[in-house]
Amino acid sequence: MDQAKLREDLVAYVDGELPAAEARAIETWLAGDPQAQELRRHLQEDALALRGLFGAALREPVPTPLTAAIGAGSVAPTSAGGTVVELPRKAQPRPVARWLAAAAIAGLVVGGVGGFLGERQQGRQEIAQLQQQLVQTQQQDQQQMAQLQQTQQQGQQQMAQLQLQLAQMQQQGQQEIAQLHGQLDQTQQQLAAAQQPQPWIMQVAQYHKIYAREQRHLVEVPAAETPHIEQWLGKRLDDLAFKVPDLSAFGLTFKGARMLVVNGAPVAQLVYLPADGRAVALCIIHSKKDDKPLTASQQDDLNLVDWRVKGYGFVVIGWENPDALRAIAEASQKGFAL
């Protein structure tokens, strides 16, 4: 149904000027439309206000001269299908002016109120539309905020995962570093152990400290019996064929030899003396360990250079400086056909 026609009929309904059939249609419309009910309430309030303002004038009886003038006037049809009573100019009495003015004002007020109500209804519709747009905007904002929160939550989860991975990598790296340190320490210990003199060397060094103090009993067999020394000690060392090394180039004179025993195994000791200084000894033992290059070490105030070759272990012991002692060890190797 046309909304404009419904609103027009509603005004007539409020004024009690609507036929019964149309009034029932309006009541049906009102029952299902809260906005129409609100409009009816405002129309009723406005009608009451108008009756309060102009009710007294409208209740006054029509003046007799006006009634007579209407009877004397001519009736003319209007374009809208109504009639207009044209009053003679002389038949318009002055006392009627107040009543007509009131009626005119009432018509203006009614028209103004109708326009006001129409504008107010349109304003309400616009407000309803704005409210609906506001609700939609709020819903969109809430959705965007929810998406933003979800994005932030996902970002936080990803950050937490990255931090966990970083912590795991750091922990793994620390473990690997600790393992490398452990391997390095083990290697250093092995290297240090390899550089340390063997137990037999340590015992021979202790013997040398004691025998080196001797003058008359420095050796067991003197250098004058060198061939015997070579035969005797060679036999004790599983028939090792050797010649007493000549170390005179280092200012050392061969003084003789003695046989030591370390852990039940014989050790040949060849003793040399410098022109001014303490004794230097070359010691030989049978060994089952792998070959080993010249290795310098130190025990207390003694310097040592030891090596192994083809089942025999050798060590040069003395108070000489390490470089000089190494050179003596290299020269000593030439006396053994290994």
Short mmCIF file of C-alpha atoms in Angstrom, two decimals:
data_model
loop_
_atom_site.label_atom_id
_atom_site.label_comp_id
_atom_site.label_asym_id
_atom_site.label_seq_id
_atom_site.Cartn_x
_atom_site.Cartn_y
_atom_site.Cartn_z
CA MET A 1 0.00 0.00 0.00
CA ASP A 2 1.15 3.55 -0.69
CA GLN A 3 2.90 4.84 2.42
CA ALA A 4 1.95 8.44 1.71
CA LYS A 5 -1.75 7.42 1.45
CA LEU A 6 -1.46 5.46 4.69
CA ARG A 7 -0.01 8.46 6.52
CA GLU A 8 -2.78 10.68 5.09
CA ASP A 9 -5.41 8.18 6.22
CA LEU A 10 -3.76 8.00 9.61
CA VAL A 11 -4.26 11.75 10.10
CA ALA A 12 -7.92 11.33 9.17
CA TYR A 13 -8.12 8.31 11.50
CA VAL A 14 -6.81 10.34 14.43
CA ASP A 15 -9.34 13.09 13.66
CA GLY A 16 -12.14 10.48 13.55
CA GLU A 17 -13.03 11.31 9.97
CA LEU A 18 -12.20 7.96 8.35
CA PRO A 19 -14.89 5.47 7.28
CA ALA A 20 -15.08 2.23 9.23
CA ALA A 21 -13.60 0.02 6.50
CA GLU A 22 -10.61 2.27 5.99
CA ALA A 23 -10.26 2.69 9.75
CA ARG A 24 -9.92 -1.11 10.13
CA ALA A 25 -7.21 -1.12 7.47
CA ILE A 26 -5.36 1.59 9.38
CA GLU A 27 -5.70 -0.37 12.64
CA THR A 28 -4.27 -3.47 10.94
CA TRP A 29 -1.35 -1.40 9.69
CA LEU A 30 -0.81 0.07 13.18
CA ALA A 31 -0.79 -3.37 14.79
CA GLY A 32 2.21 -4.47 12.72
CA ASP A 33 4.21 -1.23 12.41
CA PRO A 34 5.86 0.29 15.53
CA GLN A 35 6.84 3.42 13.60
CA ALA A 36 3.20 3.96 12.57
CA GLN A 37 2.18 3.57 16.21
CA GLU A 38 4.71 6.21 17.18
CA LEU A 39 3.42 8.54 14.46
CA ARG A 40 -0.16 8.02 15.68
CA ARG A 41 0.90 8.97 19.18
CA HIS A 42 2.47 12.19 17.97
CA LEU A 43 -0.59 13.03 15.85
CA GLN A 44 -2.86 12.51 18.84
CA GLU A 45 -0.66 14.73 20.99
CA ASP A 46 -0.68 17.44 18.30
CA ALA A 47 -4.48 17.19 17.88
CA LEU A 48 -4.93 17.65 21.61
CA ALA A 49 -2.65 20.66 21.51
CA LEU A 50 -4.64 22.23 18.64
CA ARG A 51 -7.91 21.65 20.40
CA GLY A 52 -6.48 23.39 23.41
CA LEU A 53 -5.46 26.40 21.33
CA PHE A 54 -8.45 26.79 19.03
CA GLY A 55 -11.14 24.63 20.56
CA ALA A 56 -13.01 27.60 22.04
CA ALA A 57 -13.18 29.44 18.71
CA LEU A 58 -14.27 26.37 16.84
CA ARG A 59 -17.03 25.66 19.40
CA GLU A 60 -18.62 29.11 19.01
CA PRO A 61 -21.92 29.11 17.03
CA VAL A 62 -21.79 30.37 13.47
CA PRO A 63 -23.04 34.00 13.52
CA THR A 64 -26.49 34.58 12.06
CA PRO A 65 -25.26 37.15 9.51
CA LEU A 66 -22.74 34.54 8.24
CA THR A 67 -25.51 31.97 7.93
CA ALA A 68 -27.61 34.45 5.99
CA ALA A 69 -24.68 35.37 3.82
CA ILE A 70 -24.03 31.76 3.02
CA GLY A 71 -27.67 31.39 2.05
CA ALA A 72 -27.44 34.44 -0.21
CA GLY A 73 -24.14 33.42 -1.77
CA SER A 74 -23.61 31.61 -4.99
CA VAL A 75 -22.30 28.10 -5.11
CA ALA A 76 -19.44 27.39 -7.51
CA PRO A 77 -17.81 24.01 -8.17
CA THR A 78 -14.01 23.63 -7.58
CA SER A 79 -11.46 21.75 -9.64
CA ALA A 80 -11.12 19.22 -6.83
CA GLY A 81 -14.81 18.32 -7.03
CA GLY A 82 -15.94 20.42 -4.03
CA THR A 83 -18.01 23.58 -3.83
CA VAL A 84 -17.22 27.12 -2.85
CA VAL A 85 -19.76 29.57 -1.52
CA GLU A 86 -19.04 32.99 -2.92
CA LEU A 87 -20.39 35.61 -0.53
CA PRO A 88 -21.53 39.01 -1.77
CA ARG A 89 -18.99 41.66 -0.83
CA LYS A 90 -21.67 43.68 0.99
CA ALA A 91 -22.89 40.62 2.82
CA GLN A 92 -19.63 40.11 4.68
CA PRO A 93 -20.29 41.59 8.14
CA ARG A 94 -17.36 42.72 10.22
CA PRO A 95 -18.31 40.67 13.33
CA VAL A 96 -17.55 37.54 11.33
CA ALA A 97 -13.92 38.51 10.80
CA ARG A 98 -12.75 37.15 14.16
CA TRP A 99 -14.33 33.75 13.58
CA LEU A 100 -12.89 33.50 10.06
CA ALA A 101 -9.45 34.55 11.26
CA ALA A 102 -9.52 31.85 13.87
CA ALA A 103 -10.61 29.32 11.30
CA ALA A 104 -7.83 30.46 8.96
CA ILE A 105 -5.21 30.27 11.69
CA ALA A 106 -6.46 26.83 12.61
CA GLY A 107 -6.10 25.76 9.00
CA LEU A 108 -2.60 27.17 8.82
CA VAL A 109 -1.68 25.48 12.06
CA VAL A 110 -3.11 22.18 10.91
CA GLY A 111 -1.24 22.48 7.64
CA GLY A 112 1.93 23.45 9.45
CA VAL A 113 1.55 20.63 11.89
CA GLY A 114 0.99 18.21 9.05
CA GLY A 115 4.12 19.46 7.33
CA PHE A 116 6.00 19.36 10.61
CA LEU A 117 4.86 15.81 11.24
CA GLY A 118 5.86 14.81 7.73
CA GLU A 119 9.31 16.36 8.16
CA ARG A 120 9.66 14.75 11.57
CA GLN A 121 8.72 11.39 10.13
CA GLN A 122 11.29 11.84 7.35
CA GLY A 123 13.87 12.90 9.94
CA ARG A 124 13.12 9.80 11.95
CA GLN A 125 13.63 7.66 8.90
CA GLU A 126 16.96 9.35 8.21
CA ILE A 127 17.98 8.87 11.85
CA ALA A 128 16.98 5.21 11.62
CA GLN A 129 19.10 4.86 8.48
CA LEU A 130 22.03 6.59 10.19
CA GLN A 131 21.64 4.34 13.20
CA GLN A 132 21.61 1.31 10.92
CA GLN A 133 24.74 2.58 9.15
CA LEU A 134 26.33 3.21 12.54
CA VAL A 135 25.54 -0.34 13.65
CA GLN A 136 27.00 -1.69 10.40
CA THR A 137 30.11 0.45 10.84
CA GLN A 138 30.50 -0.77 14.42
CA GLN A 139 30.10 -4.36 13.27
CA GLN A 140 32.73 -3.83 10.56
CA ASP A 141 35.06 -2.23 13.11
CA GLN A 142 34.53 -5.16 15.44
CA GLN A 143 35.28 -7.60 12.63
CA GLN A 144 38.42 -5.67 11.69
CA MET A 145 39.46 -5.54 15.34
CA ALA A 146 38.89 -9.30 15.64
CA GLN A 147 40.97 -9.88 12.51
CA LEU A 148 43.69 -7.60 13.90
CA GLN A 149 43.67 -9.45 17.20
CA GLN A 150 43.82 -12.76 15.34
CA THR A 151 46.76 -11.47 13.28
CA GLN A 152 48.51 -10.27 16.44
CA GLN A 153 47.87 -13.62 18.10
CA GLN A 154 49.29 -15.46 15.08
CA GLY A 155 52.29 -13.12 15.09
CA GLN A 156 52.85 -13.77 18.80
CA GLN A 157 52.59 -17.53 18.21
CA GLN A 158 55.10 -17.32 15.34
CA MET A 159 57.40 -15.19 17.50
CA ALA A 160 57.13 -17.73 20.31
CA GLN A 161 57.96 -20.55 17.88
CA LEU A 162 60.97 -18.61 16.53
CA GLN A 163 62.17 -17.91 20.07
CA LEU A 164 61.77 -21.59 20.94
CA GLN A 165 63.69 -22.61 17.82
CA LEU A 166 66.39 -20.05 18.62
CA ALA A 167 66.63 -21.33 22.18
CA GLN A 168 66.87 -24.91 20.90
CA MET A 169 69.55 -23.90 18.39
CA GLN A 170 71.45 -22.04 21.10
CA GLN A 171 71.15 -25.02 23.43
CA GLN A 172 72.25 -27.37 20.67
CA GLY A 173 75.11 -25.02 19.82
CA GLN A 174 76.15 -24.87 23.46
CA GLN A 175 76.07 -28.65 23.64
CA GLU A 176 78.17 -28.92 20.50
CA ILE A 177 80.59 -26.33 21.85
CA ALA A 178 80.78 -28.26 25.11
CA GLN A 179 81.48 -31.45 23.16
CA LEU A 180 84.18 -29.69 21.15
CA HIS A 181 85.70 -28.36 24.36
CA GLY A 182 85.61 -31.85 25.80
CA GLN A 183 87.29 -33.28 22.70
CA LEU A 184 89.85 -30.49 22.77
CA ASP A 185 90.59 -31.11 26.45
CA GLN A 186 90.90 -34.83 25.78
CA THR A 187 93.23 -34.19 22.86
CA GLN A 188 95.31 -31.81 24.94
CA GLN A 189 95.48 -34.37 27.73
CA GLN A 190 96.53 -37.04 25.27
CA LEU A 191 99.10 -34.72 23.79
CA ALA A 192 100.36 -33.77 27.22
CA ALA A 193 100.48 -37.43 28.18
CA ALA A 194 102.40 -38.19 24.99
CA GLN A 195 104.86 -35.44 25.78
CA GLN A 196 105.35 -36.65 29.31
CA PRO A 197 108.24 -39.05 29.74
CA GLN A 198 107.43 -42.73 30.11
CA PRO A 199 107.62 -44.26 33.58
CA TRP A 200 110.94 -45.96 32.77
CA ILE A 201 112.35 -42.60 31.64
CA MET A 202 111.25 -40.96 34.88
CA GLN A 203 113.00 -43.67 36.93
CA VAL A 204 116.14 -43.42 34.81
CA ALA A 205 116.13 -39.66 35.33
CA GLN A 206 116.01 -40.19 39.11
CA TYR A 207 118.94 -42.64 38.84
CA HIS A 208 120.89 -40.14 36.77
CA LYS A 209 120.51 -37.44 39.42
CA ILE A 210 122.12 -39.76 41.96
CA TYR A 211 124.92 -41.30 39.81
CA ALA A 212 125.86 -37.94 38.25
CA ARG A 213 127.22 -36.82 41.64
CA GLU A 214 129.74 -39.63 41.71
CA GLN A 215 133.32 -39.10 40.69
CA ARG A 216 135.15 -42.43 41.13
CA HIS A 217 132.03 -44.59 40.75
CA LEU A 218 130.37 -42.58 38.00
CA VAL A 219 130.21 -45.67 35.76
CA GLU A 220 130.22 -49.43 36.23
CA VAL A 221 132.48 -50.25 33.24
CA PRO A 222 134.99 -47.54 32.10
CA ALA A 223 135.32 -46.23 28.55
CA ALA A 224 138.62 -48.12 28.15
CA GLU A 225 136.52 -51.25 27.75
CA THR A 226 134.24 -49.86 25.03
CA PRO A 227 134.21 -53.07 22.94
CA HIS A 228 133.16 -55.02 26.00
CA ILE A 229 130.47 -52.46 26.80
CA GLU A 230 129.05 -52.74 23.31
CA GLN A 231 129.01 -56.55 23.45
CA TRP A 232 127.77 -56.78 27.03
CA LEU A 233 124.92 -54.26 26.86
CA GLY A 234 123.99 -55.31 23.32
CA LYS A 235 123.44 -58.82 24.55
CA ARG A 236 121.36 -57.62 27.49
CA LEU A 237 119.19 -55.66 25.03
CA ASP A 238 118.20 -58.70 22.95
CA ASP A 239 121.36 -58.69 20.85
CA LEU A 240 121.18 -55.07 19.86
CA ALA A 241 124.14 -54.26 17.67
CA PHE A 242 125.41 -50.76 18.33
CA LYS A 243 128.50 -48.61 18.59
CA VAL A 244 129.02 -46.10 21.36
CA PRO A 245 128.14 -42.75 19.72
CA ASP A 246 130.97 -40.24 19.35
CA LEU A 247 129.70 -36.96 20.83
CA SER A 248 133.04 -35.17 20.97
CA ALA A 249 131.68 -32.54 18.57
CA PHE A 250 129.50 -31.34 21.46
CA GLY A 251 132.43 -31.24 23.90
CA LEU A 252 131.38 -34.53 25.50
CA THR A 253 133.77 -37.35 26.43
CA PHE A 254 132.56 -40.94 26.80
CA LYS A 255 133.33 -42.11 30.39
CA GLY A 256 131.84 -45.58 30.41
CA ALA A 257 128.56 -47.42 31.04
CA ARG A 258 126.39 -49.11 33.60
CA MET A 259 123.31 -51.31 33.51
CA LEU A 260 120.11 -50.24 35.29
CA VAL A 261 116.97 -52.26 35.90
CA VAL A 262 113.48 -50.72 35.57
CA ASN A 263 110.41 -52.91 36.20
CA GLY A 264 112.54 -55.99 35.74
CA ALA A 265 113.87 -54.88 32.35
CA PRO A 266 117.53 -54.01 31.69
CA VAL A 267 118.40 -50.43 30.72
CA ALA A 268 121.79 -49.59 29.16
CA GLN A 269 123.23 -46.24 30.29
CA LEU A 270 126.10 -44.59 28.42
CA VAL A 271 127.64 -41.70 30.39
CA TYR A 272 129.39 -38.61 28.93
CA LEU A 273 131.09 -35.70 30.65
CA PRO A 274 131.61 -32.18 29.29
CA ALA A 275 134.88 -30.32 29.92
CA ASP A 276 133.17 -28.28 32.60
CA GLY A 277 129.77 -29.42 33.82
CA ARG A 278 127.67 -32.34 34.87
CA ALA A 279 127.17 -35.70 33.19
CA VAL A 280 124.96 -36.39 30.17
CA ALA A 281 123.55 -39.92 29.78
CA LEU A 282 122.17 -41.88 26.83
CA CYS A 283 119.84 -44.68 27.96
CA ILE A 284 118.41 -47.56 25.88
CA ILE A 285 115.59 -50.02 26.70
CA HIS A 286 113.73 -52.68 24.76
CA SER A 287 110.18 -51.41 24.00
CA LYS A 288 107.08 -52.90 22.41
CA LYS A 289 105.44 -49.54 21.68
CA ASP A 290 105.16 -47.86 18.31
CA ASP A 291 107.82 -45.59 16.91
CA LYS A 292 107.94 -42.05 18.21
CA PRO A 293 109.85 -39.00 16.95
CA LEU A 294 112.17 -36.90 19.07
CA THR A 295 110.14 -35.40 21.92
CA ALA A 296 111.45 -32.90 24.45
CA SER A 297 110.25 -32.88 28.04
CA GLN A 298 111.41 -31.84 31.48
CA GLN A 299 111.50 -33.41 34.90
CA ASP A 300 112.43 -31.14 37.74
CA ASP A 301 115.63 -29.41 36.65
CA LEU A 302 116.56 -32.10 34.11
CA ASN A 303 115.91 -31.81 30.37
CA LEU A 304 115.04 -34.91 28.38
CA VAL A 305 114.73 -35.87 24.70
CA ASP A 306 113.27 -39.32 23.99
CA TRP A 307 112.26 -41.32 20.90
CA ARG A 308 111.35 -44.87 19.88
CA VAL A 309 112.38 -46.81 16.80
CA LYS A 310 112.00 -50.46 15.78
CA GLY A 311 111.29 -51.91 19.23
CA TYR A 312 113.72 -49.79 21.25
CA GLY A 313 113.29 -46.72 23.37
CA PHE A 314 115.98 -44.04 23.75
CA VAL A 315 116.40 -41.00 25.99
CA VAL A 316 119.14 -38.38 26.42
CA ILE A 317 119.20 -36.86 29.91
CA GLY A 318 121.15 -33.89 31.17
CA TRP A 319 121.29 -30.34 32.39
CA GLU A 320 122.07 -28.98 28.92
CA ASN A 321 119.62 -26.55 27.34
CA PRO A 322 116.80 -28.22 25.33
CA ASP A 323 118.17 -27.24 21.91
CA ALA A 324 121.64 -28.55 22.65
CA LEU A 325 120.17 -31.72 24.09
CA ARG A 326 118.08 -32.28 20.95
CA ALA A 327 121.19 -31.93 18.77
CA ILE A 328 122.97 -34.50 20.97
CA ALA A 329 119.97 -36.86 20.57
CA GLU A 330 120.06 -36.54 16.79
CA ALA A 331 123.78 -37.33 16.71
CA SER A 332 123.26 -40.31 19.03
CA GLN A 333 120.89 -41.97 16.54
CA LYS A 334 123.81 -42.55 14.15
CA GLY A 335 125.40 -45.11 16.50
CA PHE A 336 122.53 -47.58 16.15
CA ALA A 337 121.90 -49.57 13.00
CA LEU A 338 118.13 -49.63 13.25
#
